[in-house]
C-alpha cells in the first residue's frame, strides 16, 4: 500500500518537477540581446540622485537619494538652494551642483512660447482714427 501511494505521488510530482527543469532551460525574454555586457550597461551615479519632486500645499519637496528635503535642507554636506519642476540646485564646498529629474531630456521652447516672446506691432488706436475721419 505504501509503495503504491508513493508511486501515485511520484507520478503526480514528476510532470511538475519536469516542467520546472524545462523552465530553467528557457531563455529570459527580458535579458538584453547577446553581445551586451550587463556589467557595463548599468550606470551607477557617484553622487546624490534626484528621484522625485513633489508639490504639497504650494511648496516643493524633493527626494534625493532616499531622503526628503525642502529648500534650505541638507543632503550630506550639500544645501538645497532651489527646487524647480524638473531640477534641484545644491550648494556645497565644490560650488553649485544641478540634479535633473530626467538628465537625458532637454527642454526646448515650444512654437507658442517663441511666438509669445516676439514683440508684436501695436494695433492703431481706434479713437485716433475716429478723430481723423471727422
PDB file of C-alpha atoms in Angstrom, residues 62-112:
ATOM      1  CA  UNK A  62      12.475  66.634  -3.394  1.00  0.00           C
ATOM      2  CA  UNK A  63      13.556  63.109  -2.644  1.00  0.00           C
ATOM      3  CA  UNK A  64      17.294  62.890  -3.133  1.00  0.00           C
ATOM      4  CA  UNK A  65      18.985  59.516  -2.590  1.00  0.00           C
ATOM      5  CA  UNK A  66      16.007  58.382  -0.495  1.00  0.00           C
ATOM      6  CA  UNK A  67      15.946  61.492   1.719  1.00  0.00           C
ATOM      7  CA  UNK A  68      13.050  64.000   1.603  1.00  0.00           C
ATOM      8  CA  UNK A  69      14.311  67.599   1.614  1.00  0.00           C
ATOM      9  CA  UNK A  70      12.970  71.104   1.085  1.00  0.00           C
ATOM     10  CA  UNK A  71      14.730  74.358   0.211  1.00  0.00           C
ATOM     11  CA  UNK A  72      17.312  75.005   2.911  1.00  0.00           C
ATOM     12  CA  UNK A  73      17.567  71.307   3.770  1.00  0.00           C
ATOM     13  CA  UNK A  74      20.791  69.327   3.656  1.00  0.00           C
ATOM     14  CA  UNK A  75      21.866  66.254   1.725  1.00  0.00           C
ATOM     15  CA  UNK A  76      25.179  65.259   3.235  1.00  0.00           C
ATOM     16  CA  UNK A  77      27.263  68.426   3.176  1.00  0.00           C
ATOM     17  CA  UNK A  78      25.178  69.971   0.345  1.00  0.00           C
ATOM     18  CA  UNK A  79      22.434  72.555   0.947  1.00  0.00           C
ATOM     19  CA  UNK A  80      19.309  72.618  -1.242  1.00  0.00           C
ATOM     20  CA  UNK A  81      19.086  76.165  -2.609  1.00  0.00           C
ATOM     21  CA  UNK A  82      16.300  75.772  -5.179  1.00  0.00           C
ATOM     22  CA  UNK A  83      13.721  73.194  -6.307  1.00  0.00           C
ATOM     23  CA  UNK A  84      12.252  73.647  -9.799  1.00  0.00           C
ATOM     24  CA  UNK A  85       9.730  71.438 -11.572  1.00  0.00           C
ATOM     25  CA  UNK A  86      12.458  69.274 -13.132  1.00  0.00           C
ATOM     26  CA  UNK A  87      15.701  70.025 -11.234  1.00  0.00           C
ATOM     27  CA  UNK A  88      17.219  70.771  -7.847  1.00  0.00           C
ATOM     28  CA  UNK A  89      20.163  73.093  -7.180  1.00  0.00           C
ATOM     29  CA  UNK A  90      22.567  72.176  -4.397  1.00  0.00           C
ATOM     30  CA  UNK A  91      25.369  74.331  -2.962  1.00  0.00           C
ATOM     31  CA  UNK A  92      28.396  72.765  -1.357  1.00  0.00           C
ATOM     32  CA  UNK A  93      32.141  73.151  -0.874  1.00  0.00           C
ATOM     33  CA  UNK A  94      32.787  72.458  -4.567  1.00  0.00           C
ATOM     34  CA  UNK A  95      30.218  75.019  -5.799  1.00  0.00           C
ATOM     35  CA  UNK A  96      26.715  74.695  -7.212  1.00  0.00           C
ATOM     36  CA  UNK A  97      25.501  71.310  -8.447  1.00  0.00           C
ATOM     37  CA  UNK A  98      22.348  70.722 -10.506  1.00  0.00           C
ATOM     38  CA  UNK A  99      20.428  67.460 -10.226  1.00  0.00           C
ATOM     39  CA  UNK A 100      17.989  66.882 -13.085  1.00  0.00           C
ATOM     40  CA  UNK A 101      14.946  64.654 -12.728  1.00  0.00           C
ATOM     41  CA  UNK A 102      15.390  63.424 -16.318  1.00  0.00           C
ATOM     42  CA  UNK A 103      19.034  64.148 -17.231  1.00  0.00           C
ATOM     43  CA  UNK A 104      18.719  62.793 -20.774  1.00  0.00           C
ATOM     44  CA  UNK A 105      15.782  65.087 -21.649  1.00  0.00           C
ATOM     45  CA  UNK A 106      16.453  68.628 -22.819  1.00  0.00           C
ATOM     46  CA  UNK A 107      13.572  71.094 -22.647  1.00  0.00           C
ATOM     47  CA  UNK A 108      13.175  73.240 -25.781  1.00  0.00           C
ATOM     48  CA  UNK A 109      10.771  76.176 -26.093  1.00  0.00           C
ATOM     49  CA  UNK A 110       7.584  75.358 -27.958  1.00  0.00           C
ATOM     50  CA  UNK A 111       6.444  77.269 -31.031  1.00  0.00           C
ATOM     51  CA  UNK A 112       3.781  79.077 -28.977  1.00  0.00           C
TER      52      UNK A 112
END
